[in-house]
Amino acid sequence: MAYASASRRLLNLPPSQRVTFFTSTRGFSVLNRPPPNYEGHVPLNVFERGALAAGSAVMSLLNPRRGDLIAALGETTATPYFIYRLRDAMLCNPTGRRILRDRPRITSKSMSVEKLRALPENTVGQAYMDWLDREGVSPDTRDSVKYIDNEECAYVMQRYRESHDFYHALTGLPVFVEGEVALKAFEFANTLLPMTGLSLFAVTRMKPAERSRFWHTYLPWAIGNGLKSKEVINVYWEEELERDVADLRAELGLERPPDLRDTRKTLREQRKTAKEKSEKMSGLMADSP
Amino acid sequence: MAVGNPSKALSPYICSSCSRSLKLRSRKFATAASPDIYDVVCVGGGPAGLSLLTALRSSKATSHLSLALVESQDLDRAQKWHLPPDQYSNRASSLTPSSQSFLSQIGAWSHIDTSRVQPYQHMRVWDGLSSTSRISFDSPAPEPAIAHMTENQNIIRALLARLDSLEPISLLDKTSITDIHLGPPPSSPAPEHASLNLSSYPHVTLSSKHTIAARLLVGADGLNSPVRTFAGIQTRGWDYDRHGVVATLKLSSESSHNPENPRGVTAYQRFLPTGPIALLALPGPYASLVWTTTPTQAARLKSLNIEDFIATVNAAFRLSVVDLDYMFTLSSGQLSELQWRESVSPNTSAEANGDIPAYVTSVQESSIASFPLRLRHASSYTTHRTALIGDAAHTIHPLAGQGLNMGLADSKSLASAVEYAITHGADTGSEMNCLDKYNIDMWMRNNRLLGAVDKLHWLYSVKSGPVVPFRGVGLRAVDALGDLGLKRWFMRQAGGL
Amino acid sequence: MAFRPTALCNLSLLLRQYPRRSYSSSTSSVSLTEVSHFDKLASSWWDPNGSSRLLHQMNPLRHDFISSCLDSQPEPPSIAKRRYLDVGCGAGIFAESAARLHSTESVLALDPSSEVIAVAREHAQQDPLLLQPGRLEYGNKSIEDLPTPKSSQDQFDILTLFEVIEHINQPAPFLCSCLPFVKPGGWLILSTIARTWMKLAYDKGCGRGGGQVGAEGTHDWKKYVNEEEMRSFLGGWMGGGVMGGVRSQGVVFVPGVGLEGGGWWGEVGELFLWG
């Protein structure tokens, strides 16, 4: 009898205590959604979150161009534990704490294009600008965070997303699939966000040569460097714009991977030369009696 | 202090410490060869020693025994101890219901200044890492309080006042011990007439050059007990690599700690990985802080300015462990860190519910102090004609607030064993007929408590790994299953009921 | 149920010894074999882990029994302090404890074994309270050697015979010698081992361990006395001027637990009696 009443008591716990078993999900119904914690916040319950995660995972694999789905996947998989861990990693670090206090946003307003272009070669700012130009993107193309309940963690996610371009600049990895996957592997080892790990499924969409390069070169580089370097989320990019990239890399304990664009260019040229050669050879053979 | 009828008449003209030594000198039979023999000599005038002597004097069966107390401090000062109502000593203890009933039973509770006693009805305990796991203790009806917080000096003063009202004892204060040895062996060949053989009696030589002999020598003389050394009793234990930081704090006036609050007064304890921090209510807006932490953090705390110290204490109850660890890396600026973190995640509802304590607003001057923590347990509490009580017998981690209570329980048990011996004609110094009863009663009980508290300290100092979530689940489970009596069982064990 | 194979035999022995109120000093209760046995045990008597350990453990229970007897008196006499006579005191386990009581005026303790009395005297020197004049006096003699009491000044409030009767060859005349020393309104308290099948099994089976009181060779099962026999013997004295009645309590030693006292244990273990 006592056990029956105890279990009934456990199930009938007040809402505040029920929440404690799942630190971030809420037990509410869709008809009774709690108010948003910040502008753009969309509170989801467990089932909605799960469904969105699954759906966006599948769809973004099929169509990696859907940035919004990738964003949704990132947000729904970051809780309950991972985004808190990332936020705590920032709280442990003096610079990370300053970032959380100041809450800087990387937008086209805060990143003045003219100033960046005027910076010398090999600076972080110059590399970043170069990047934006080459890939034809702007700082404003990042989606804003919607599905993370904790306001501070939502900022952390936003900061991570906005810093992504700087990570490209830091590592020199290009923005097409091969480069992105390598960078995601690095981010997974460094930030532990699940979405970065899930992105590795995109390996299935790569060509055999690309896949081979990935397994042999870029994945080992990503894991090794991601684990041993300092947390890149703690870099105050706005203050590092005039810094030499190699310098910053050295401070972070990061090695540059083999330049992917150069590699592919070289390989393309090699293939082209080989093709021309073989064509010549076959032509010669055809011509000979 | 009154020392007998003639001295009582003369007492306005003679200072109490002089009249005490007068009594000693006036004993006609005291010589170096045949020292004064007391039924019980208690070394150490702390709560344990004083409560033992009070218990013996206030029980009819043992009230006629000749008792002596040897204490190195000035007991006059202890009896005259006085602090204004807005100041509290930083050595305060939480008296369990059984300690309080023992003090009532021996007549000391009526001499306690109850305006300096704070009963509390609730206790909130939670874990630093699994931050949402908490357990609440509430006093079971019909007990009005879980425990009573009061200063140790208040207890000592009350015991001295009670002793003053009873048949006099020899109070040898401002006196230390220079030597303890057994009496001389019986002369051989044996003399024709019967002569006293004190070879088994401990003889205590004092700094005043007197020697007194004891039928039963009681060591209530603290951690490095000379009586325990004389008895050859070993201790085992270890140092915790932790320091206890204490202070007297003042809380904000709109607190749930307010005694007028119909919900009652609450004590708080949070288990951080470095050790628990406890805030125990004192009367009014005051509270006693006991923070167990690493020696490095304790040193940092003591080096902070008052503002930052207060902010760190407030942070310890409100912020995450990550924030708190970061704050300890700073030599100043903790206040601004606290303000920022609170603005990001405010705790207003938790405070309103009484889940966390009210803000600390100030610290009493010179009340911040620290002491190293250790576990020690004597391998036995008794040997022939010698018994140990209080800290001489055991030293415990303060996380369960049991140290002083254990000492009082020892006194109660030993007084009861002595009473049994007296009413059955036994020699109170003999192990078989008197002291074994005390040893059997208390040693195992104390050993269990020391062990449990030690395990709890270990359990809560783990920062990561599988223990952490299970620890949180454990706390939540015990709280949820409160009705099944598990919590009540814990409280009974802790309350010594 | 208790097994008493020689009950009838012993009872008739007792009845045959039905006393007359004249005491012949030529009849001594002392058995020389018993005395020499205890002489050998003298030195270990006070060793708490020696052969007398159970006696030490049992001593507080004796005081409890005496207190319960005193409490049961309808009109307690108005004496401030009591005088004890402890017959067969051994090395003074009970005598010392009685002398220490706050309510005791004096204790006279007798034992026929000189070795044991010497040990008793030596041990008493360790306690200043016992050395107070008149507090505790030892005599190496038997009860028959004491002069007949002429007035109540020579009599005692409490006469104790602890673990004595079982060592006396002829208990009846011995008890007759003791009774005159008890003041009117006073007490004769004795304890002995009940002669039951359980005790027989203990003695035969356990040897020195278990419920054996004292060293091997100390007790002879045939000399044990049962409660009924004692009651009927004392009952015979009702007409002979013995006032009051008989109270009894049993005690049994439970290995691992200690001594347990209670009403019905007298069927199986030790028993206390008064008259």
mmCIF file with all atom_site columns, C-alpha atoms in Angstrom, chain B residues 183-343:
data_model
loop_
_atom_site.group_PDB
_atom_site.id
_atom_site.type_symbol
_atom_site.label_atom_id
_atom_site.label_alt_id
_atom_site.label_comp_id
_atom_site.label_asym_id
_atom_site.label_entity_id
_atom_site.label_seq_id
_atom_site.pdbx_PDB_ins_code
_atom_site.Cartn_x
_atom_site.Cartn_y
_atom_site.Cartn_z
_atom_site.occupancy
_atom_site.B_iso_or_equiv
_atom_site.pdbx_formal_charge
_atom_site.auth_seq_id
_atom_site.auth_comp_id
_atom_site.auth_asym_id
_atom_site.auth_atom_id
_atom_site.pdbx_PDB_model_num
ATOM 1   C CA . GLY B 1 183 ? 50.653 6.216  41.626  1.00 0.00 ? 183 GLY B CA 1
ATOM 2   C CA . PRO B 1 184 ? 53.626 4.671  43.424  1.00 0.00 ? 184 PRO B CA 1
ATOM 3   C CA . PRO B 1 185 ? 53.751 0.842  43.590  1.00 0.00 ? 185 PRO B CA 1
ATOM 4   C CA . PRO B 1 186 ? 52.718 -0.724 46.905  1.00 0.00 ? 186 PRO B CA 1
ATOM 5   C CA . SER B 1 187 ? 55.596 -0.977 49.376  1.00 0.00 ? 187 SER B CA 1
ATOM 6   C CA . SER B 1 188 ? 57.197 -4.387 49.625  1.00 0.00 ? 188 SER B CA 1
ATOM 7   C CA . PRO B 1 189 ? 57.271 -6.229 51.931  1.00 0.00 ? 189 PRO B CA 1
ATOM 8   C CA . ALA B 1 190 ? 53.635 -5.374 52.668  1.00 0.00 ? 190 ALA B CA 1
ATOM 9   C CA . PRO B 1 191 ? 53.279 -3.303 55.848  1.00 0.00 ? 191 PRO B CA 1
ATOM 10  C CA . GLU B 1 192 ? 51.472 -4.800 58.807  1.00 0.00 ? 192 GLU B CA 1
ATOM 11  C CA . HIS B 1 193 ? 48.678 -2.269 58.886  1.00 0.00 ? 193 HIS B CA 1
ATOM 12  C CA . ALA B 1 194 ? 46.474 -1.621 55.927  1.00 0.00 ? 194 ALA B CA 1
ATOM 13  C CA . SER B 1 195 ? 47.890 1.153  53.770  1.00 0.00 ? 195 SER B CA 1
ATOM 14  C CA . LEU B 1 196 ? 46.396 2.836  50.767  1.00 0.00 ? 196 LEU B CA 1
ATOM 15  C CA . ASN B 1 197 ? 47.590 1.451  47.458  1.00 0.00 ? 197 ASN B CA 1
ATOM 16  C CA . LEU B 1 198 ? 47.204 4.071  44.736  1.00 0.00 ? 198 LEU B CA 1
ATOM 17  C CA . SER B 1 199 ? 49.367 2.353  42.160  1.00 0.00 ? 199 SER B CA 1
ATOM 18  C CA . SER B 1 200 ? 46.467 2.083  39.734  1.00 0.00 ? 200 SER B CA 1
ATOM 19  C CA . TYR B 1 201 ? 45.268 5.676  40.231  1.00 0.00 ? 201 TYR B CA 1
ATOM 20  C CA . PRO B 1 202 ? 46.254 8.345  37.682  1.00 0.00 ? 202 PRO B CA 1
ATOM 21  C CA . HIS B 1 203 ? 48.108 11.183 39.412  1.00 0.00 ? 203 HIS B CA 1
ATOM 22  C CA . VAL B 1 204 ? 47.882 14.541 37.679  1.00 0.00 ? 204 VAL B CA 1
ATOM 23  C CA . THR B 1 205 ? 50.608 17.111 38.333  1.00 0.00 ? 205 THR B CA 1
ATOM 24  C CA . LEU B 1 206 ? 49.419 20.645 37.656  1.00 0.00 ? 206 LEU B CA 1
ATOM 25  C CA . SER B 1 207 ? 51.215 23.822 36.668  1.00 0.00 ? 207 SER B CA 1
ATOM 26  C CA . SER B 1 208 ? 50.413 25.076 40.176  1.00 0.00 ? 208 SER B CA 1
ATOM 27  C CA . LYS B 1 209 ? 52.736 22.288 41.433  1.00 0.00 ? 209 LYS B CA 1
ATOM 28  C CA . HIS B 1 210 ? 49.865 20.428 43.124  1.00 0.00 ? 210 HIS B CA 1
ATOM 29  C CA . THR B 1 211 ? 49.265 16.780 42.412  1.00 0.00 ? 211 THR B CA 1
ATOM 30  C CA . ILE B 1 212 ? 45.792 15.281 42.491  1.00 0.00 ? 212 ILE B CA 1
ATOM 31  C CA . ALA B 1 213 ? 44.799 11.645 42.152  1.00 0.00 ? 213 ALA B CA 1
ATOM 32  C CA . ALA B 1 214 ? 41.721 10.382 40.396  1.00 0.00 ? 214 ALA B CA 1
ATOM 33  C CA . ARG B 1 215 ? 39.596 7.308  40.887  1.00 0.00 ? 215 ARG B CA 1
ATOM 34  C CA . LEU B 1 216 ? 38.414 8.087  37.382  1.00 0.00 ? 216 LEU B CA 1
ATOM 35  C CA . LEU B 1 217 ? 40.309 10.436 35.106  1.00 0.00 ? 217 LEU B CA 1
ATOM 36  C CA . VAL B 1 218 ? 38.213 11.852 32.280  1.00 0.00 ? 218 VAL B CA 1
ATOM 37  C CA . GLY B 1 219 ? 39.887 13.390 29.246  1.00 0.00 ? 219 GLY B CA 1
ATOM 38  C CA . ALA B 1 220 ? 37.690 16.099 27.748  1.00 0.00 ? 220 ALA B CA 1
ATOM 39  C CA . ASP B 1 221 ? 40.802 17.903 26.612  1.00 0.00 ? 221 ASP B CA 1
ATOM 40  C CA . GLY B 1 222 ? 40.404 18.155 22.889  1.00 0.00 ? 222 GLY B CA 1
ATOM 41  C CA . LEU B 1 223 ? 42.113 16.865 19.791  1.00 0.00 ? 223 LEU B CA 1
ATOM 42  C CA . ASN B 1 224 ? 45.628 16.508 21.218  1.00 0.00 ? 224 ASN B CA 1
ATOM 43  C CA . SER B 1 225 ? 44.446 15.143 24.529  1.00 0.00 ? 225 SER B CA 1
ATOM 44  C CA . PRO B 1 226 ? 47.233 14.678 27.094  1.00 0.00 ? 226 PRO B CA 1
ATOM 45  C CA . VAL B 1 227 ? 44.961 12.257 28.949  1.00 0.00 ? 227 VAL B CA 1
ATOM 46  C CA . ARG B 1 228 ? 44.665 10.107 25.844  1.00 0.00 ? 228 ARG B CA 1
ATOM 47  C CA . THR B 1 229 ? 48.428 10.120 25.443  1.00 0.00 ? 229 THR B CA 1
ATOM 48  C CA . PHE B 1 230 ? 48.822 9.059  29.070  1.00 0.00 ? 230 PHE B CA 1
ATOM 49  C CA . ALA B 1 231 ? 46.301 6.273  28.565  1.00 0.00 ? 231 ALA B CA 1
ATOM 50  C CA . GLY B 1 232 ? 48.251 5.041  25.547  1.00 0.00 ? 232 GLY B CA 1
ATOM 51  C CA . ILE B 1 233 ? 45.114 5.009  23.418  1.00 0.00 ? 233 ILE B CA 1
ATOM 52  C CA . GLN B 1 234 ? 45.847 5.211  19.709  1.00 0.00 ? 234 GLN B CA 1
ATOM 53  C CA . THR B 1 235 ? 43.791 7.161  17.226  1.00 0.00 ? 235 THR B CA 1
ATOM 54  C CA . ARG B 1 236 ? 43.230 6.470  13.589  1.00 0.00 ? 236 ARG B CA 1
ATOM 55  C CA . GLY B 1 237 ? 42.046 8.856  10.971  1.00 0.00 ? 237 GLY B CA 1
ATOM 56  C CA . TRP B 1 238 ? 43.160 11.199 8.257   1.00 0.00 ? 238 TRP B CA 1
ATOM 57  C CA . ASP B 1 239 ? 43.315 14.851 7.354   1.00 0.00 ? 239 ASP B CA 1
ATOM 58  C CA . TYR B 1 240 ? 40.729 15.970 4.854   1.00 0.00 ? 240 TYR B CA 1
ATOM 59  C CA . ASP B 1 241 ? 42.782 18.482 2.846   1.00 0.00 ? 241 ASP B CA 1
ATOM 60  C CA . ARG B 1 242 ? 39.934 20.831 3.597   1.00 0.00 ? 242 ARG B CA 1
ATOM 61  C CA . HIS B 1 243 ? 39.503 23.874 5.765   1.00 0.00 ? 243 HIS B CA 1
ATOM 62  C CA . GLY B 1 244 ? 36.334 25.038 7.455   1.00 0.00 ? 244 GLY B CA 1
ATOM 63  C CA . VAL B 1 245 ? 35.736 28.756 7.003   1.00 0.00 ? 245 VAL B CA 1
ATOM 64  C CA . VAL B 1 246 ? 33.403 30.301 9.562   1.00 0.00 ? 246 VAL B CA 1
ATOM 65  C CA . ALA B 1 247 ? 31.922 33.759 9.859   1.00 0.00 ? 247 ALA B CA 1
ATOM 66  C CA . THR B 1 248 ? 28.960 35.555 11.367  1.00 0.00 ? 248 THR B CA 1
ATOM 67  C CA . LEU B 1 249 ? 26.817 37.083 8.645   1.00 0.00 ? 249 LEU B CA 1
ATOM 68  C CA . LYS B 1 250 ? 23.912 39.463 8.486   1.00 0.00 ? 250 LYS B CA 1
ATOM 69  C CA . LEU B 1 251 ? 21.167 38.709 5.986   1.00 0.00 ? 251 LEU B CA 1
ATOM 70  C CA . SER B 1 252 ? 18.888 41.154 4.196   1.00 0.00 ? 252 SER B CA 1
ATOM 71  C CA . SER B 1 253 ? 15.906 42.097 6.288   1.00 0.00 ? 253 SER B CA 1
ATOM 72  C CA . GLU B 1 254 ? 13.240 41.005 3.829   1.00 0.00 ? 254 GLU B CA 1
ATOM 73  C CA . SER B 1 255 ? 14.342 37.420 4.184   1.00 0.00 ? 255 SER B CA 1
ATOM 74  C CA . SER B 1 256 ? 12.360 34.253 4.704   1.00 0.00 ? 256 SER B CA 1
ATOM 75  C CA . HIS B 1 257 ? 14.712 33.820 7.588   1.00 0.00 ? 257 HIS B CA 1
ATOM 76  C CA . ASN B 1 258 ? 12.615 36.385 9.407   1.00 0.00 ? 258 ASN B CA 1
ATOM 77  C CA . PRO B 1 259 ? 11.440 34.776 12.663  1.00 0.00 ? 259 PRO B CA 1
ATOM 78  C CA . GLU B 1 260 ? 8.043  36.312 12.201  1.00 0.00 ? 260 GLU B CA 1
ATOM 79  C CA . ASN B 1 261 ? 7.669  34.364 9.027   1.00 0.00 ? 261 ASN B CA 1
ATOM 80  C CA . PRO B 1 262 ? 4.860  31.890 9.750   1.00 0.00 ? 262 PRO B CA 1
ATOM 81  C CA . ARG B 1 263 ? 6.583  29.325 7.566   1.00 0.00 ? 263 ARG B CA 1
ATOM 82  C CA . GLY B 1 264 ? 9.360  29.101 10.141  1.00 0.00 ? 264 GLY B CA 1
ATOM 83  C CA . VAL B 1 265 ? 13.105 29.404 9.923   1.00 0.00 ? 265 VAL B CA 1
ATOM 84  C CA . THR B 1 266 ? 15.248 27.429 7.508   1.00 0.00 ? 266 THR B CA 1
ATOM 85  C CA . ALA B 1 267 ? 18.852 26.294 7.504   1.00 0.00 ? 267 ALA B CA 1
ATOM 86  C CA . TYR B 1 268 ? 20.586 25.811 4.159   1.00 0.00 ? 268 TYR B CA 1
ATOM 87  C CA . GLN B 1 269 ? 23.345 23.531 2.974   1.00 0.00 ? 269 GLN B CA 1
ATOM 88  C CA . ARG B 1 270 ? 24.669 23.182 -0.559  1.00 0.00 ? 270 ARG B CA 1
ATOM 89  C CA . PHE B 1 271 ? 27.094 20.429 -1.457  1.00 0.00 ? 271 PHE B CA 1
ATOM 90  C CA . LEU B 1 272 ? 29.712 21.923 -3.769  1.00 0.00 ? 272 LEU B CA 1
ATOM 91  C CA . PRO B 1 273 ? 32.410 19.655 -5.185  1.00 0.00 ? 273 PRO B CA 1
ATOM 92  C CA . THR B 1 274 ? 34.996 21.300 -2.938  1.00 0.00 ? 274 THR B CA 1
ATOM 93  C CA . GLY B 1 275 ? 32.801 20.808 0.120   1.00 0.00 ? 275 GLY B CA 1
ATOM 94  C CA . PRO B 1 276 ? 29.491 21.858 1.580   1.00 0.00 ? 276 PRO B CA 1
ATOM 95  C CA . ILE B 1 277 ? 28.563 25.410 2.425   1.00 0.00 ? 277 ILE B CA 1
ATOM 96  C CA . ALA B 1 278 ? 26.034 25.837 5.198   1.00 0.00 ? 278 ALA B CA 1
ATOM 97  C CA . LEU B 1 279 ? 24.128 28.849 6.418   1.00 0.00 ? 279 LEU B CA 1
ATOM 98  C CA . LEU B 1 280 ? 22.645 28.287 9.845   1.00 0.00 ? 280 LEU B CA 1
ATOM 99  C CA . ALA B 1 281 ? 20.175 30.735 11.264  1.00 0.00 ? 281 ALA B CA 1
ATOM 100 C CA . LEU B 1 282 ? 20.955 32.771 14.356  1.00 0.00 ? 282 LEU B CA 1
ATOM 101 C CA . PRO B 1 283 ? 18.429 35.056 16.052  1.00 0.00 ? 283 PRO B CA 1
ATOM 102 C CA . GLY B 1 284 ? 17.298 38.079 14.105  1.00 0.00 ? 284 GLY B CA 1
ATOM 103 C CA . PRO B 1 285 ? 18.803 38.639 10.682  1.00 0.00 ? 285 PRO B CA 1
ATOM 104 C CA . TYR B 1 286 ? 22.077 36.923 11.652  1.00 0.00 ? 286 TYR B CA 1
ATOM 105 C CA . ALA B 1 287 ? 23.415 33.615 10.506  1.00 0.00 ? 287 ALA B CA 1
ATOM 106 C CA . SER B 1 288 ? 26.457 31.459 10.982  1.00 0.00 ? 288 SER B CA 1
ATOM 107 C CA . LEU B 1 289 ? 28.484 30.431 7.962   1.00 0.00 ? 289 LEU B CA 1
ATOM 108 C CA . VAL B 1 290 ? 30.355 27.132 7.845   1.00 0.00 ? 290 VAL B CA 1
ATOM 109 C CA . TRP B 1 291 ? 32.046 26.635 4.485   1.00 0.00 ? 291 TRP B CA 1
ATOM 110 C CA . THR B 1 292 ? 34.180 23.552 3.947   1.00 0.00 ? 292 THR B CA 1
ATOM 111 C CA . THR B 1 293 ? 36.542 24.119 1.060   1.00 0.00 ? 293 THR B CA 1
ATOM 112 C CA . THR B 1 294 ? 40.068 23.471 -0.177  1.00 0.00 ? 294 THR B CA 1
ATOM 113 C CA . PRO B 1 295 ? 42.937 25.218 1.620   1.00 0.00 ? 295 PRO B CA 1
ATOM 114 C CA . THR B 1 296 ? 43.596 27.313 -1.511  1.00 0.00 ? 296 THR B CA 1
ATOM 115 C CA . GLN B 1 297 ? 40.029 28.523 -1.738  1.00 0.00 ? 297 GLN B CA 1
ATOM 116 C CA . ALA B 1 298 ? 39.890 29.140 1.997   1.00 0.00 ? 298 ALA B CA 1
ATOM 117 C CA . ALA B 1 299 ? 43.004 31.305 1.752   1.00 0.00 ? 299 ALA B CA 1
ATOM 118 C CA . ARG B 1 300 ? 41.490 33.192 -1.212  1.00 0.00 ? 300 ARG B CA 1
ATOM 119 C CA . LEU B 1 301 ? 38.271 33.794 0.720   1.00 0.00 ? 301 LEU B CA 1
ATOM 120 C CA . LYS B 1 302 ? 40.120 35.221 3.646   1.00 0.00 ? 302 LYS B CA 1
ATOM 121 C CA . SER B 1 303 ? 42.149 37.505 1.389   1.00 0.00 ? 303 SER B CA 1
ATOM 122 C CA . LEU B 1 304 ? 39.152 39.083 -0.365  1.00 0.00 ? 304 LEU B CA 1
ATOM 123 C CA . ASN B 1 305 ? 37.798 42.460 0.587   1.00 0.00 ? 305 ASN B CA 1
ATOM 124 C CA . ILE B 1 306 ? 34.498 42.383 2.447   1.00 0.00 ? 306 ILE B CA 1
ATOM 125 C CA . GLU B 1 307 ? 32.355 43.233 -0.574  1.00 0.00 ? 307 GLU B CA 1
ATOM 126 C CA . ASP B 1 308 ? 33.840 40.462 -2.668  1.00 0.00 ? 308 ASP B CA 1
ATOM 127 C CA . PHE B 1 309 ? 33.719 38.004 0.231   1.00 0.00 ? 309 PHE B CA 1
ATOM 128 C CA . ILE B 1 310 ? 30.015 38.636 0.642   1.00 0.00 ? 310 ILE B CA 1
ATOM 129 C CA . ALA B 1 311 ? 29.481 38.325 -3.115  1.00 0.00 ? 311 ALA B CA 1
ATOM 130 C CA . THR B 1 312 ? 31.306 34.990 -3.154  1.00 0.00 ? 312 THR B CA 1
ATOM 131 C CA . VAL B 1 313 ? 29.187 33.653 -0.306  1.00 0.00 ? 313 VAL B CA 1
ATOM 132 C CA . ASN B 1 314 ? 26.031 34.763 -2.088  1.00 0.00 ? 314 ASN B CA 1
ATOM 133 C CA . ALA B 1 315 ? 27.311 33.221 -5.304  1.00 0.00 ? 315 ALA B CA 1
ATOM 134 C CA . ALA B 1 316 ? 27.998 29.939 -3.548  1.00 0.00 ? 316 ALA B CA 1
ATOM 135 C CA . PHE B 1 317 ? 24.266 29.558 -2.920  1.00 0.00 ? 317 PHE B CA 1
ATOM 136 C CA . ARG B 1 318 ? 23.053 30.891 -6.235  1.00 0.00 ? 318 ARG B CA 1
ATOM 137 C CA . LEU B 1 319 ? 25.416 30.381 -9.128  1.00 0.00 ? 319 LEU B CA 1
ATOM 138 C CA . SER B 1 320 ? 26.624 27.299 -10.936 1.00 0.00 ? 320 SER B CA 1
ATOM 139 C CA . VAL B 1 321 ? 29.805 25.551 -9.930  1.00 0.00 ? 321 VAL B CA 1
ATOM 140 C CA . VAL B 1 322 ? 31.447 26.745 -13.165 1.00 0.00 ? 322 VAL B CA 1
ATOM 141 C CA . ASP B 1 323 ? 30.818 30.360 -12.186 1.00 0.00 ? 323 ASP B CA 1
ATOM 142 C CA . LEU B 1 324 ? 31.950 29.798 -8.641  1.00 0.00 ? 324 LEU B CA 1
ATOM 143 C CA . ASP B 1 325 ? 35.190 28.119 -9.723  1.00 0.00 ? 325 ASP B CA 1
ATOM 144 C CA . TYR B 1 326 ? 35.865 31.042 -12.042 1.00 0.00 ? 326 TYR B CA 1
ATOM 145 C CA . MET B 1 327 ? 35.214 33.537 -9.267  1.00 0.00 ? 327 MET B CA 1
ATOM 146 C CA . PHE B 1 328 ? 37.862 31.833 -7.170  1.00 0.00 ? 328 PHE B CA 1
ATOM 147 C CA . THR B 1 329 ? 40.457 32.505 -9.854  1.00 0.00 ? 329 THR B CA 1
ATOM 148 C CA . LEU B 1 330 ? 39.961 36.242 -9.378  1.00 0.00 ? 330 LEU B CA 1
ATOM 149 C CA . SER B 1 331 ? 41.585 38.201 -6.627  1.00 0.00 ? 331 SER B CA 1
ATOM 150 C CA . SER B 1 332 ? 38.830 40.805 -6.779  1.00 0.00 ? 332 SER B CA 1
ATOM 151 C CA . GLY B 1 333 ? 35.738 41.706 -8.766  1.00 0.00 ? 333 GLY B CA 1
ATOM 152 C CA . GLN B 1 334 ? 33.536 38.893 -7.545  1.00 0.00 ? 334 GLN B CA 1
ATOM 153 C CA . LEU B 1 335 ? 30.720 41.334 -6.863  1.00 0.00 ? 335 LEU B CA 1
ATOM 154 C CA . SER B 1 336 ? 30.464 42.430 -10.461 1.00 0.00 ? 336 SER B CA 1
ATOM 155 C CA . GLU B 1 337 ? 30.560 38.809 -11.640 1.00 0.00 ? 337 GLU B CA 1
ATOM 156 C CA . LEU B 1 338 ? 27.722 37.955 -9.269  1.00 0.00 ? 338 LEU B CA 1
ATOM 157 C CA . GLN B 1 339 ? 25.647 40.883 -10.439 1.00 0.00 ? 339 GLN B CA 1
ATOM 158 C CA . TRP B 1 340 ? 26.107 39.995 -14.082 1.00 0.00 ? 340 TRP B CA 1
ATOM 159 C CA . ARG B 1 341 ? 25.275 36.293 -13.636 1.00 0.00 ? 341 ARG B CA 1
ATOM 160 C CA . GLU B 1 342 ? 22.207 37.122 -11.594 1.00 0.00 ? 342 GLU B CA 1
ATOM 161 C CA . SER B 1 343 ? 20.981 39.469 -14.279 1.00 0.00 ? 343 SER B CA 1
#
